[in-house]
PDB file of C-alpha atoms and ligand atoms in Angstrom:
ATOM      1  CA  MET S   1      -0.229  -0.107  -0.198  1.00  0.00           C
ATOM      2  CA  GLN S   2       1.300   3.384  -0.789  1.00  0.00           C
ATOM      3  CA  LEU S   3       0.563   5.902   1.607  1.00  0.00           C
ATOM      4  CA  SER S   4       1.816   8.683   0.336  1.00  0.00           C
ATOM      5  CA  LEU S   5       3.493  10.253   3.279  1.00  0.00           C
ATOM      6  CA  THR S   6       6.791  11.270   1.620  1.00  0.00           C
ATOM      7  CA  ASN S   7       8.481  14.657   3.118  1.00  0.00           C
ATOM      8  CA  LYS S   8       5.307  14.885   5.520  1.00  0.00           C
ATOM      9  CA  ILE S   9       6.103  16.632   8.606  1.00  0.00           C
ATOM     10  CA  ILE S  10       4.768  14.721  11.413  1.00  0.00           C
ATOM     11  CA  ILE S  11       4.835  16.124  14.965  1.00  0.00           C
ATOM     12  CA  VAL S  12       5.114  13.191  17.499  1.00  0.00           C
ATOM     13  CA  THR S  13       5.254  13.976  21.157  1.00  0.00           C
ATOM     14  CA  GLY S  14       7.311  11.760  23.524  1.00  0.00           C
ATOM     15  CA  GLY S  15       8.560  10.353  20.586  1.00  0.00           C
ATOM     16  CA  ALA S  16      12.208   9.735  21.802  1.00  0.00           C
ATOM     17  CA  LYS S  17      10.767   6.612  23.452  1.00  0.00           C
ATOM     18  CA  GLY S  18       8.374   3.742  23.857  1.00  0.00           C
ATOM     19  CA  ILE S  19       5.138   4.132  21.537  1.00  0.00           C
ATOM     20  CA  GLY S  20       6.062   7.909  20.150  1.00  0.00           C
ATOM     21  CA  LEU S  21       9.508   6.424  19.197  1.00  0.00           C
ATOM     22  CA  GLY S  22       7.905   3.183  17.203  1.00  0.00           C
ATOM     23  CA  ILE S  23       5.716   5.833  15.410  1.00  0.00           C
ATOM     24  CA  CYS S  24       8.615   7.723  14.581  1.00  0.00           C
ATOM     25  CA  ASN S  25      10.461   4.911  12.951  1.00  0.00           C
ATOM     26  CA  VAL S  26       7.535   3.719  11.083  1.00  0.00           C
ATOM     27  CA  LEU S  27       7.082   7.075   9.830  1.00  0.00           C
ATOM     28  CA  ALA S  28      10.515   7.285   8.491  1.00  0.00           C
ATOM     29  CA  ALA S  29      10.615   4.276   7.156  1.00  0.00           C
ATOM     30  CA  GLU S  30       7.558   5.448   5.161  1.00  0.00           C
ATOM     31  CA  GLY S  31       9.476   8.688   3.928  1.00  0.00           C
ATOM     32  CA  ALA S  32       7.751  11.291   6.342  1.00  0.00           C
ATOM     33  CA  ILE S  33       9.939  13.354   8.488  1.00  0.00           C
ATOM     34  CA  PRO S  34       8.945  12.913  12.305  1.00  0.00           C
ATOM     35  CA  PHE S  35       9.733  15.758  14.496  1.00  0.00           C
ATOM     36  CA  ILE S  36      10.228  14.939  17.916  1.00  0.00           C
ATOM     37  CA  VAL S  37       8.797  17.082  21.041  1.00  0.00           C
ATOM     38  CA  GLY S  38      10.146  15.873  24.018  1.00  0.00           C
ATOM     39  CA  ARG S  39      11.689  16.629  27.304  1.00  0.00           C
ATOM     40  CA  ASN S  40      15.166  15.012  27.296  1.00  0.00           C
ATOM     41  CA  GLU S  41      17.421  16.427  24.673  1.00  0.00           C
ATOM     42  CA  GLU S  42      19.910  13.560  24.979  1.00  0.00           C
ATOM     43  CA  ASP S  43      16.807  10.816  24.179  1.00  0.00           C
ATOM     44  CA  ASN S  44      15.616  13.049  21.374  1.00  0.00           C
ATOM     45  CA  ASN S  45      18.806  13.025  19.740  1.00  0.00           C
ATOM     46  CA  LYS S  46      19.480   9.387  20.129  1.00  0.00           C
ATOM     47  CA  ALA S  47      16.270   8.787  18.439  1.00  0.00           C
ATOM     48  CA  VAL S  48      17.026  11.235  15.703  1.00  0.00           C
ATOM     49  CA  ASN S  49      20.155   9.917  15.187  1.00  0.00           C
ATOM     50  CA  ASP S  50      19.290   6.595  14.938  1.00  0.00           C
ATOM     51  CA  ILE S  51      16.591   7.461  12.343  1.00  0.00           C
ATOM     52  CA  LYS S  52      19.181   9.623  10.346  1.00  0.00           C
ATOM     53  CA  ALA S  53      21.576   6.764  10.304  1.00  0.00           C
ATOM     54  CA  SER S  54      19.309   4.453   8.848  1.00  0.00           C
ATOM     55  CA  GLY S  55      18.943   7.159   5.842  1.00  0.00           C
ATOM     56  CA  LYS S  56      16.328   8.575   6.768  1.00  0.00           C
ATOM     57  CA  GLU S  57      15.370  12.261   8.190  1.00  0.00           C
ATOM     58  CA  ALA S  58      14.106  13.133  11.713  1.00  0.00           C
ATOM     59  CA  PHE S  59      14.046  16.297  13.512  1.00  0.00           C
ATOM     60  CA  GLN S  60      13.710  17.077  17.436  1.00  0.00           C
ATOM     61  CA  VAL S  61      12.865  20.244  19.555  1.00  0.00           C
ATOM     62  CA  VAL S  62      13.176  19.938  23.280  1.00  0.00           C
ATOM     63  CA  ALA S  63       9.751  20.982  25.298  1.00  0.00           C
ATOM     64  CA  ASP S  64       8.598  19.995  28.899  1.00  0.00           C
ATOM     65  CA  LEU S  65       4.880  19.508  27.342  1.00  0.00           C
ATOM     66  CA  THR S  66       3.786  20.165  31.147  1.00  0.00           C
ATOM     67  CA  LYS S  67       4.434  24.004  30.583  1.00  0.00           C
ATOM     68  CA  PRO S  68       2.155  25.642  28.493  1.00  0.00           C
ATOM     69  CA  GLU S  69       4.331  27.995  26.768  1.00  0.00           C
ATOM     70  CA  ASP S  70       6.751  25.070  25.489  1.00  0.00           C
ATOM     71  CA  CYS S  71       3.992  23.978  23.946  1.00  0.00           C
ATOM     72  CA  LYS S  72       3.802  27.230  22.143  1.00  0.00           C
ATOM     73  CA  LYS S  73       7.684  27.261  21.398  1.00  0.00           C
ATOM     74  CA  ALA S  74       7.671  24.017  20.217  1.00  0.00           C
ATOM     75  CA  ILE S  75       5.071  24.541  17.161  1.00  0.00           C
ATOM     76  CA  GLU S  76       7.245  27.677  16.818  1.00  0.00           C
ATOM     77  CA  ALA S  77      10.279  25.800  16.414  1.00  0.00           C
ATOM     78  CA  ILE S  78       8.834  23.229  14.032  1.00  0.00           C
ATOM     79  CA  ILE S  79       7.753  26.026  11.626  1.00  0.00           C
ATOM     80  CA  GLN S  80      11.019  27.803  11.659  1.00  0.00           C
ATOM     81  CA  LYS S  81      12.389  24.693  10.807  1.00  0.00           C
ATOM     82  CA  CYS S  82      10.252  23.308   8.013  1.00  0.00           C
ATOM     83  CA  GLY S  83       7.646  26.049   7.597  1.00  0.00           C
ATOM     84  CA  ARG S  84       4.918  23.339   7.440  1.00  0.00           C
ATOM     85  CA  ILE S  85       2.957  20.895   9.743  1.00  0.00           C
ATOM     86  CA  ASP S  86       1.140  17.847   7.950  1.00  0.00           C
ATOM     87  CA  GLY S  87       0.422  15.848  10.926  1.00  0.00           C
ATOM     88  CA  LEU S  88       0.103  15.593  15.190  1.00  0.00           C
ATOM     89  CA  VAL S  89       0.135  13.073  16.992  1.00  0.00           C
ATOM     90  CA  ASN S  90      -0.292  13.275  20.655  1.00  0.00           C
ATOM     91  CA  ASN S  91       1.658  10.889  22.548  1.00  0.00           C
ATOM     92  CA  ALA S  92       3.216  11.986  25.418  1.00  0.00           C
ATOM     93  CA  GLY S  93       1.980  11.060  29.125  1.00  0.00           C
ATOM     94  CA  VAL S  94       2.255   8.648  32.280  1.00  0.00           C
ATOM     95  CA  ASN S  95       0.398   6.435  34.318  1.00  0.00           C
ATOM     96  CA  ASP S  96       0.787   8.237  37.373  1.00  0.00           C
ATOM     97  CA  GLY S  97      -1.324   6.748  40.007  1.00  0.00           C
ATOM     98  CA  VAL S  98      -2.824   9.622  41.376  1.00  0.00           C
ATOM     99  CA  GLY S  99      -5.870   8.270  42.804  1.00  0.00           C
ATOM    100  CA  LEU S 100      -9.085   9.253  45.040  1.00  0.00           C
ATOM    101  CA  GLU S 101      -8.090   7.470  48.251  1.00  0.00           C
ATOM    102  CA  LYS S 102      -4.648   8.244  47.669  1.00  0.00           C
ATOM    103  CA  GLY S 103      -4.452  11.583  45.977  1.00  0.00           C
ATOM    104  CA  ASN S 104      -5.150  15.227  46.053  1.00  0.00           C
ATOM    105  CA  TYR S 105      -5.834  18.671  44.280  1.00  0.00           C
ATOM    106  CA  GLU S 106      -2.542  19.686  43.265  1.00  0.00           C
ATOM    107  CA  ASP S 107      -1.587  15.861  42.092  1.00  0.00           C
ATOM    108  CA  PHE S 108      -5.076  15.737  40.035  1.00  0.00           C
ATOM    109  CA  VAL S 109      -4.371  18.984  38.378  1.00  0.00           C
ATOM    110  CA  ALA S 110      -0.505  18.213  37.535  1.00  0.00           C
ATOM    111  CA  SER S 111      -1.763  14.701  36.406  1.00  0.00           C
ATOM    112  CA  LEU S 112      -4.122  16.590  33.857  1.00  0.00           C
ATOM    113  CA  HIS S 113      -1.402  18.718  32.618  1.00  0.00           C
ATOM    114  CA  LYS S 114       0.920  15.614  32.180  1.00  0.00           C
ATOM    115  CA  ASN S 115      -1.582  13.879  29.997  1.00  0.00           C
ATOM    116  CA  LEU S 116      -4.176  15.681  28.979  1.00  0.00           C
ATOM    117  CA  ILE S 117      -3.669  19.807  28.454  1.00  0.00           C
ATOM    118  CA  HIS S 118      -0.890  19.533  26.300  1.00  0.00           C
ATOM    119  CA  TYR S 119      -3.062  17.617  23.789  1.00  0.00           C
ATOM    120  CA  TYR S 120      -5.348  20.609  23.476  1.00  0.00           C
ATOM    121  CA  LEU S 121      -2.186  23.233  23.415  1.00  0.00           C
ATOM    122  CA  MET S 122      -0.314  21.512  20.401  1.00  0.00           C
ATOM    123  CA  ALA S 123      -3.383  20.871  18.666  1.00  0.00           C
ATOM    124  CA  GLN S 124      -4.247  24.448  18.994  1.00  0.00           C
ATOM    125  CA  HIS S 125      -0.386  25.956  18.179  1.00  0.00           C
ATOM    126  CA  ALA S 126      -0.817  23.355  15.334  1.00  0.00           C
ATOM    127  CA  LEU S 127      -4.061  23.852  14.232  1.00  0.00           C
ATOM    128  CA  PRO S 128      -3.231  27.143  11.653  1.00  0.00           C
ATOM    129  CA  TYR S 129      -0.737  25.012   9.828  1.00  0.00           C
ATOM    130  CA  LEU S 130      -2.969  21.747   9.529  1.00  0.00           C
ATOM    131  CA  ILE S 131      -5.505  24.145   8.347  1.00  0.00           C
ATOM    132  CA  GLN S 132      -3.570  24.780   5.073  1.00  0.00           C
ATOM    133  CA  SER S 133      -2.209  21.041   4.629  1.00  0.00           C
ATOM    134  CA  LYS S 134      -5.499  19.524   5.264  1.00  0.00           C
ATOM    135  CA  GLY S 135      -3.416  17.564   7.581  1.00  0.00           C
ATOM    136  CA  ALA S 136      -4.016  14.798  10.207  1.00  0.00           C
ATOM    137  CA  ILE S 137      -4.370  14.348  13.919  1.00  0.00           C
ATOM    138  CA  VAL S 138      -4.065  11.183  16.096  1.00  0.00           C
ATOM    139  CA  ASN S 139      -4.543  11.246  19.850  1.00  0.00           C
ATOM    140  CA  ILE S 140      -2.830   7.659  21.555  1.00  0.00           C
ATOM    141  CA  GLY S 141      -5.200   6.906  24.437  1.00  0.00           C
ATOM    142  CA  SER S 142      -5.162   4.014  27.105  1.00  0.00           C
ATOM    143  CA  LYS S 143      -8.120   1.605  27.865  1.00  0.00           C
ATOM    144  CA  THR S 144      -8.306   3.287  31.624  1.00  0.00           C
ATOM    145  CA  ALA S 145     -10.800   5.448  30.070  1.00  0.00           C
ATOM    146  CA  GLU S 146     -13.300   2.287  29.647  1.00  0.00           C
ATOM    147  CA  THR S 147     -12.229  -0.087  31.979  1.00  0.00           C
ATOM    148  CA  GLY S 148     -11.056   1.753  34.934  1.00  0.00           C
ATOM    149  CA  GLN S 149      -7.899   0.642  36.647  1.00  0.00           C
ATOM    150  CA  GLY S 150      -8.002   1.574  40.256  1.00  0.00           C
ATOM    151  CA  GLY S 151      -5.865   4.306  42.088  1.00  0.00           C
ATOM    152  CA  THR S 152      -5.253   6.263  38.769  1.00  0.00           C
ATOM    153  CA  SER S 153      -8.142   8.886  38.737  1.00  0.00           C
ATOM    154  CA  ALA S 154      -6.306  11.635  36.596  1.00  0.00           C
ATOM    155  CA  TYR S 155      -4.673   9.537  34.259  1.00  0.00           C
ATOM    156  CA  ALA S 156      -8.306   7.602  33.709  1.00  0.00           C
ATOM    157  CA  ALA S 157     -10.144  11.369  33.730  1.00  0.00           C
ATOM    158  CA  SER S 158      -7.475  12.269  30.785  1.00  0.00           C
ATOM    159  CA  ASN S 159      -7.874   9.503  28.957  1.00  0.00           C
ATOM    160  CA  GLY S 160     -11.489  10.285  28.525  1.00  0.00           C
ATOM    161  CA  GLY S 161     -10.627  13.743  27.737  1.00  0.00           C
ATOM    162  CA  ARG S 162      -8.361  12.264  24.949  1.00  0.00           C
ATOM    163  CA  ASN S 163     -11.005  10.244  23.535  1.00  0.00           C
ATOM    164  CA  ALA S 164     -13.804  13.074  23.619  1.00  0.00           C
ATOM    165  CA  LEU S 165     -11.516  15.610  22.069  1.00  0.00           C
ATOM    166  CA  THR S 166     -10.893  13.230  19.268  1.00  0.00           C
ATOM    167  CA  ARG S 167     -14.712  13.150  18.645  1.00  0.00           C
ATOM    168  CA  GLU S 168     -15.187  17.072  19.343  1.00  0.00           C
ATOM    169  CA  TRP S 169     -12.409  18.194  17.046  1.00  0.00           C
ATOM    170  CA  ALA S 170     -13.133  15.650  14.404  1.00  0.00           C
ATOM    171  CA  VAL S 171     -16.491  17.691  14.408  1.00  0.00           C
ATOM    172  CA  GLU S 172     -14.910  20.671  14.703  1.00  0.00           C
ATOM    173  CA  LEU S 173     -12.519  20.533  12.059  1.00  0.00           C
ATOM    174  CA  LEU S 174     -14.838  18.869   9.603  1.00  0.00           C
ATOM    175  CA  LYS S 175     -14.818  22.134   7.635  1.00  0.00           C
ATOM    176  CA  TYR S 176     -11.241  21.989   6.856  1.00  0.00           C
ATOM    177  CA  SER S 177     -10.899  18.542   5.768  1.00  0.00           C
ATOM    178  CA  ILE S 178      -8.426  17.353   9.015  1.00  0.00           C
ATOM    179  CA  ARG S 179      -9.343  14.016  10.139  1.00  0.00           C
ATOM    180  CA  VAL S 180      -9.185  13.424  13.915  1.00  0.00           C
ATOM    181  CA  ASN S 181      -8.867   9.770  15.338  1.00  0.00           C
ATOM    182  CA  ALA S 182      -7.191   8.130  18.601  1.00  0.00           C
ATOM    183  CA  VAL S 183      -5.861   4.813  19.172  1.00  0.00           C
ATOM    184  CA  VAL S 184      -6.149   3.274  22.213  1.00  0.00           C
ATOM    185  CA  VAL S 185      -3.450   1.012  24.024  1.00  0.00           C
ATOM    186  CA  ALA S 186      -4.045  -1.366  26.275  1.00  0.00           C
ATOM    187  CA  GLU S 187      -0.934  -3.340  27.198  1.00  0.00           C
ATOM    188  CA  CYS S 188       2.127  -2.524  25.323  1.00  0.00           C
ATOM    189  CA  PHE S 189       5.907  -3.022  26.880  1.00  0.00           C
ATOM    190  CA  THR S 190       7.686   0.619  26.868  1.00  0.00           C
ATOM    191  CA  PRO S 191       9.973   2.155  29.311  1.00  0.00           C
ATOM    192  CA  LEU S 192       6.717   3.750  31.041  1.00  0.00           C
ATOM    193  CA  TYR S 193       5.061   0.174  31.493  1.00  0.00           C
ATOM    194  CA  GLU S 194       8.767  -1.458  32.329  1.00  0.00           C
ATOM    195  CA  THR S 195       8.655   1.303  35.351  1.00  0.00           C
ATOM    196  CA  TRP S 196       4.929   0.635  36.273  1.00  0.00           C
ATOM    197  CA  ILE S 197       5.657  -3.390  36.293  1.00  0.00           C
ATOM    198  CA  ASN S 198       8.715  -2.606  38.627  1.00  0.00           C
ATOM    199  CA  THR S 199       6.676  -1.086  41.393  1.00  0.00           C
ATOM    200  CA  PHE S 200       5.328  -4.501  41.781  1.00  0.00           C
ATOM    201  CA  GLU S 201       7.071  -7.072  44.121  1.00  0.00           C
ATOM    202  CA  ASN S 202       6.500 -10.182  42.106  1.00  0.00           C
ATOM    203  CA  LYS S 203       6.520  -8.515  38.662  1.00  0.00           C
ATOM    204  CA  GLU S 204       7.514 -11.651  36.736  1.00  0.00           C
ATOM    205  CA  GLU S 205       4.050 -12.933  38.372  1.00  0.00           C
ATOM    206  CA  LYS S 206       2.151  -9.861  37.553  1.00  0.00           C
ATOM    207  CA  LEU S 207       3.229  -9.578  34.030  1.00  0.00           C
ATOM    208  CA  ALA S 208       2.254 -13.396  33.407  1.00  0.00           C
ATOM    209  CA  SER S 209      -1.062 -12.974  34.717  1.00  0.00           C
ATOM    210  CA  ILE S 210      -1.722  -9.730  32.457  1.00  0.00           C
ATOM    211  CA  THR S 211      -0.815 -11.432  29.346  1.00  0.00           C
ATOM    212  CA  GLN S 212      -2.604 -14.382  29.838  1.00  0.00           C
ATOM    213  CA  ASN S 213      -5.652 -12.149  29.834  1.00  0.00           C
ATOM    214  CA  ILE S 214      -4.958 -10.550  26.440  1.00  0.00           C
ATOM    215  CA  PRO S 215      -7.673 -12.518  24.375  1.00  0.00           C
ATOM    216  CA  PHE S 216      -5.507 -12.364  21.007  1.00  0.00           C
ATOM    217  CA  GLU S 217      -2.416 -14.632  21.136  1.00  0.00           C
ATOM    218  CA  ASN S 218      -1.679 -13.962  24.805  1.00  0.00           C
ATOM    219  CA  ARG S 219       0.839 -11.504  24.607  1.00  0.00           C
ATOM    220  CA  MET S 220       1.291  -7.760  24.637  1.00  0.00           C
ATOM    221  CA  THR S 221       0.741  -5.306  21.704  1.00  0.00           C
ATOM    222  CA  THR S 222       4.121  -4.807  20.077  1.00  0.00           C
ATOM    223  CA  VAL S 223       5.230  -1.075  19.521  1.00  0.00           C
ATOM    224  CA  ASP S 224       5.254  -1.434  15.773  1.00  0.00           C
ATOM    225  CA  GLU S 225       1.577  -3.062  15.726  1.00  0.00           C
ATOM    226  CA  ILE S 226       0.700   0.583  17.448  1.00  0.00           C
ATOM    227  CA  ALA S 227       2.641   2.700  15.129  1.00  0.00           C
ATOM    228  CA  ASN S 228       1.276   0.837  11.942  1.00  0.00           C
ATOM    229  CA  MET S 229      -2.025   2.023  12.533  1.00  0.00           C
ATOM    230  CA  VAL S 230      -1.232   5.573  13.643  1.00  0.00           C
ATOM    231  CA  VAL S 231       0.764   6.239  10.382  1.00  0.00           C
ATOM    232  CA  PHE S 232      -2.047   4.507   8.311  1.00  0.00           C
ATOM    233  CA  LEU S 233      -4.716   7.235  10.498  1.00  0.00           C
ATOM    234  CA  LEU S 234      -2.210   9.814   9.303  1.00  0.00           C
ATOM    235  CA  SER S 235      -2.006   8.750   5.752  1.00  0.00           C
ATOM    236  CA  GLU S 236      -4.429   9.801   2.714  1.00  0.00           C
ATOM    237  CA  ARG S 237      -5.008   5.915   2.562  1.00  0.00           C
ATOM    238  CA  SER S 238      -7.298   6.457   5.675  1.00  0.00           C
ATOM    239  CA  SER S 239      -9.028   9.610   3.868  1.00  0.00           C
ATOM    240  CA  HIS S 240     -12.599   9.066   4.770  1.00  0.00           C
ATOM    241  CA  THR S 241     -11.953   7.835   8.602  1.00  0.00           C
ATOM    242  CA  THR S 242     -12.364  10.680  11.221  1.00  0.00           C
ATOM    243  CA  GLY S 243     -13.606  10.687  14.960  1.00  0.00           C
ATOM    244  CA  GLN S 244     -12.954   6.923  15.578  1.00  0.00           C
ATOM    245  CA  ILE S 245     -11.556   5.592  18.666  1.00  0.00           C
ATOM    246  CA  ILE S 246      -9.381   2.412  17.371  1.00  0.00           C
ATOM    247  CA  TYR S 247      -8.410  -0.129  19.752  1.00  0.00           C
ATOM    248  CA  VAL S 248      -5.061  -1.837  18.521  1.00  0.00           C
ATOM    249  CA  ASP S 249      -5.076  -4.202  21.860  1.00  0.00           C
ATOM    250  CA  GLY S 250      -5.440  -7.422  21.143  1.00  0.00           C
ATOM    251  CA  GLY S 251      -9.145  -7.239  22.163  1.00  0.00           C
ATOM    252  CA  TYR S 252      -8.206  -6.584  25.657  1.00  0.00           C
ATOM    253  CA  THR S 253     -10.922  -4.178  25.962  1.00  0.00           C
ATOM    254  CA  HIS S 254     -13.928  -5.456  24.332  1.00  0.00           C
ATOM    255  CA  LEU S 255     -13.662  -9.467  23.982  1.00  0.00           C
ATOM    256  CA  ASP S 256     -14.930 -11.820  26.409  1.00  0.00           C
ATOM    257  CA  ARG S 257     -11.404 -12.564  28.691  1.00  0.00           C
ATOM    258  CA  SER S 258     -12.891 -15.065  30.228  1.00  0.00           C
ATOM    259  CA  ILE S 259     -12.151 -17.154  27.297  1.00  0.00           C
ATOM    260  CA  SER S 260      -8.755 -16.322  26.705  1.00  0.00           C
TER     261      SER S 260
HETATM  262  N1  NAD U   1       2.791   1.415  27.633  1.00  0.00           N
HETATM  263  C1  NAD U   1       1.595   1.187  27.643  1.00  0.00           C
HETATM  264  O1  NAD U   1       1.237   0.109  27.568  1.00  0.00           O
HETATM  265  C2  NAD U   1       0.330   2.256  27.202  1.00  0.00           C
HETATM  266  C3  NAD U   1      -1.181   1.720  28.230  1.00  0.00           C
HETATM  267  C4  NAD U   1      -1.750   2.883  27.347  1.00  0.00           C
HETATM  268  C5  NAD U   1      -1.469   3.652  27.016  1.00  0.00           C
HETATM  269  N2  NAD U   1      -0.107   4.141  26.888  1.00  0.00           N
HETATM  270  C6  NAD U   1       0.005   5.705  26.749  1.00  0.00           C
HETATM  271  O2  NAD U   1       0.905   5.731  25.310  1.00  0.00           O
HETATM  272  C7  NAD U   1       1.600   7.076  25.573  1.00  0.00           C
HETATM  273  C8  NAD U   1       3.472   6.905  25.598  1.00  0.00           C
HETATM  274  O3  NAD U   1       3.550   5.729  26.497  1.00  0.00           O
HETATM  275  P1  NAD U   1       4.653   4.795  26.555  1.00  0.00           P
HETATM  276  O4  NAD U   1       4.377   3.574  27.260  1.00  0.00           O
HETATM  277  O5  NAD U   1       5.552   5.004  25.298  1.00  0.00           O
HETATM  278  O6  NAD U   1       5.794   6.119  27.311  1.00  0.00           O
HETATM  279  P2  NAD U   1       7.058   6.047  27.992  1.00  0.00           P
HETATM  280  O7  NAD U   1       7.719   6.531  29.167  1.00  0.00           O
HETATM  281  O8  NAD U   1       8.008   4.625  27.343  1.00  0.00           O
HETATM  282  O9  NAD U   1       7.621   7.208  26.420  1.00  0.00           O
HETATM  283  C9  NAD U   1       7.243   8.513  26.724  1.00  0.00           C
HETATM  284  C10 NAD U   1       8.092   9.671  26.122  1.00  0.00           C
HETATM  285  O10 NAD U   1       7.422  10.886  26.323  1.00  0.00           O
HETATM  286  C11 NAD U   1       8.057  11.299  26.847  1.00  0.00           C
HETATM  287  N3  NAD U   1       7.234  12.632  27.583  1.00  0.00           N
HETATM  288  C12 NAD U   1       6.372  12.080  28.791  1.00  0.00           C
HETATM  289  N4  NAD U   1       5.987  13.298  29.062  1.00  0.00           N
HETATM  290  C13 NAD U   1       6.502  14.379  28.523  1.00  0.00           C
HETATM  291  C14 NAD U   1       6.309  15.834  28.511  1.00  0.00           C
HETATM  292  N5  NAD U   1       5.445  15.950  29.799  1.00  0.00           N
HETATM  293  N6  NAD U   1       6.942  16.946  28.138  1.00  0.00           N
HETATM  294  C15 NAD U   1       7.950  15.883  27.006  1.00  0.00           C
HETATM  295  N7  NAD U   1       8.041  14.867  26.991  1.00  0.00           N
HETATM  296  C16 NAD U   1       7.448  13.780  27.599  1.00  0.00           C
HETATM  297  C17 NAD U   1       8.649  10.663  27.488  1.00  0.00           C
HETATM  298  O11 NAD U   1      10.323  11.604  28.144  1.00  0.00           O
HETATM  299  C18 NAD U   1       9.406   9.752  26.769  1.00  0.00           C
HETATM  300  O12 NAD U   1      10.378   9.749  26.060  1.00  0.00           O
HETATM  301  C19 NAD U   1       1.132   7.723  27.145  1.00  0.00           C
HETATM  302  O13 NAD U   1       0.259   8.762  26.321  1.00  0.00           O
HETATM  303  C20 NAD U   1       0.426   6.448  27.626  1.00  0.00           C
HETATM  304  O14 NAD U   1      -0.920   7.004  28.090  1.00  0.00           O
HETATM  305  C21 NAD U   1       0.244   3.389  27.102  1.00  0.00           C
END
């Protein structure tokens, strides 16, 4: 399938590691130019250099997305460098365990800044350029919006917000032919996931109990499997798909797990 993404400038927040890095790698392989927005310059540069070493192009800008002014500056830097934006992947976030029993106002609001508010700000600042290019937006989300997890109110609320914004923006941006979709992840082994699993004493058992409940092949979703869907949704091959929340999760969210 020809995705026609050659030389398209695609912003990937949190593109230096995990799912974001996987998306950047698939974008580069398709001839697009991923523009990483991430907080750690060393990680950003490593990702860019690895992509360049494979003969492809990529750029990075350092930004702490919890700071609204950094979101604005990142878009300005991207425009200064490339002069256009063809797509935005809102991906950066963290499951930070701000619960109802164990949580407070300050941590709840801080978590919204880590997980939701920059999704809005990045889309808002990128919008004039996406209008020019008739670009596409993909929001990465988590199953916790639907299934809950317990002890992570702010992250679950943020993911509910990510899904709602996907529908809301799909409607608002119809007039510009900008498509907006979400890709929802359940279990994908990334640096973030590893940090979380390490919080359990019996992490091997915990991991085994999770994977055995994933209906399709009792295994985690790979970063590439998520990235392939994201890149398809950014491409013209999905030209009549908008406002969709797509679960790349091996059936975890919707299938009967008692049969797996
Ligand atoms: N891994 C999973 O199983 C899983 C499941 C459901 C949803 N998700 C979602 O996928 C997204 C990516 O998760 P991941 O597992 O790849 O994470 P990760 O921690 O492995 O990678 C995230 C990258 O984003 C960067 N980042 C995070 N917050 C940032 C900020 N405020 N400013 C700038 N950079 C920031 C990190 O430095 C890192 O490079 C998250 O939004 C998460 O909610 C992941």
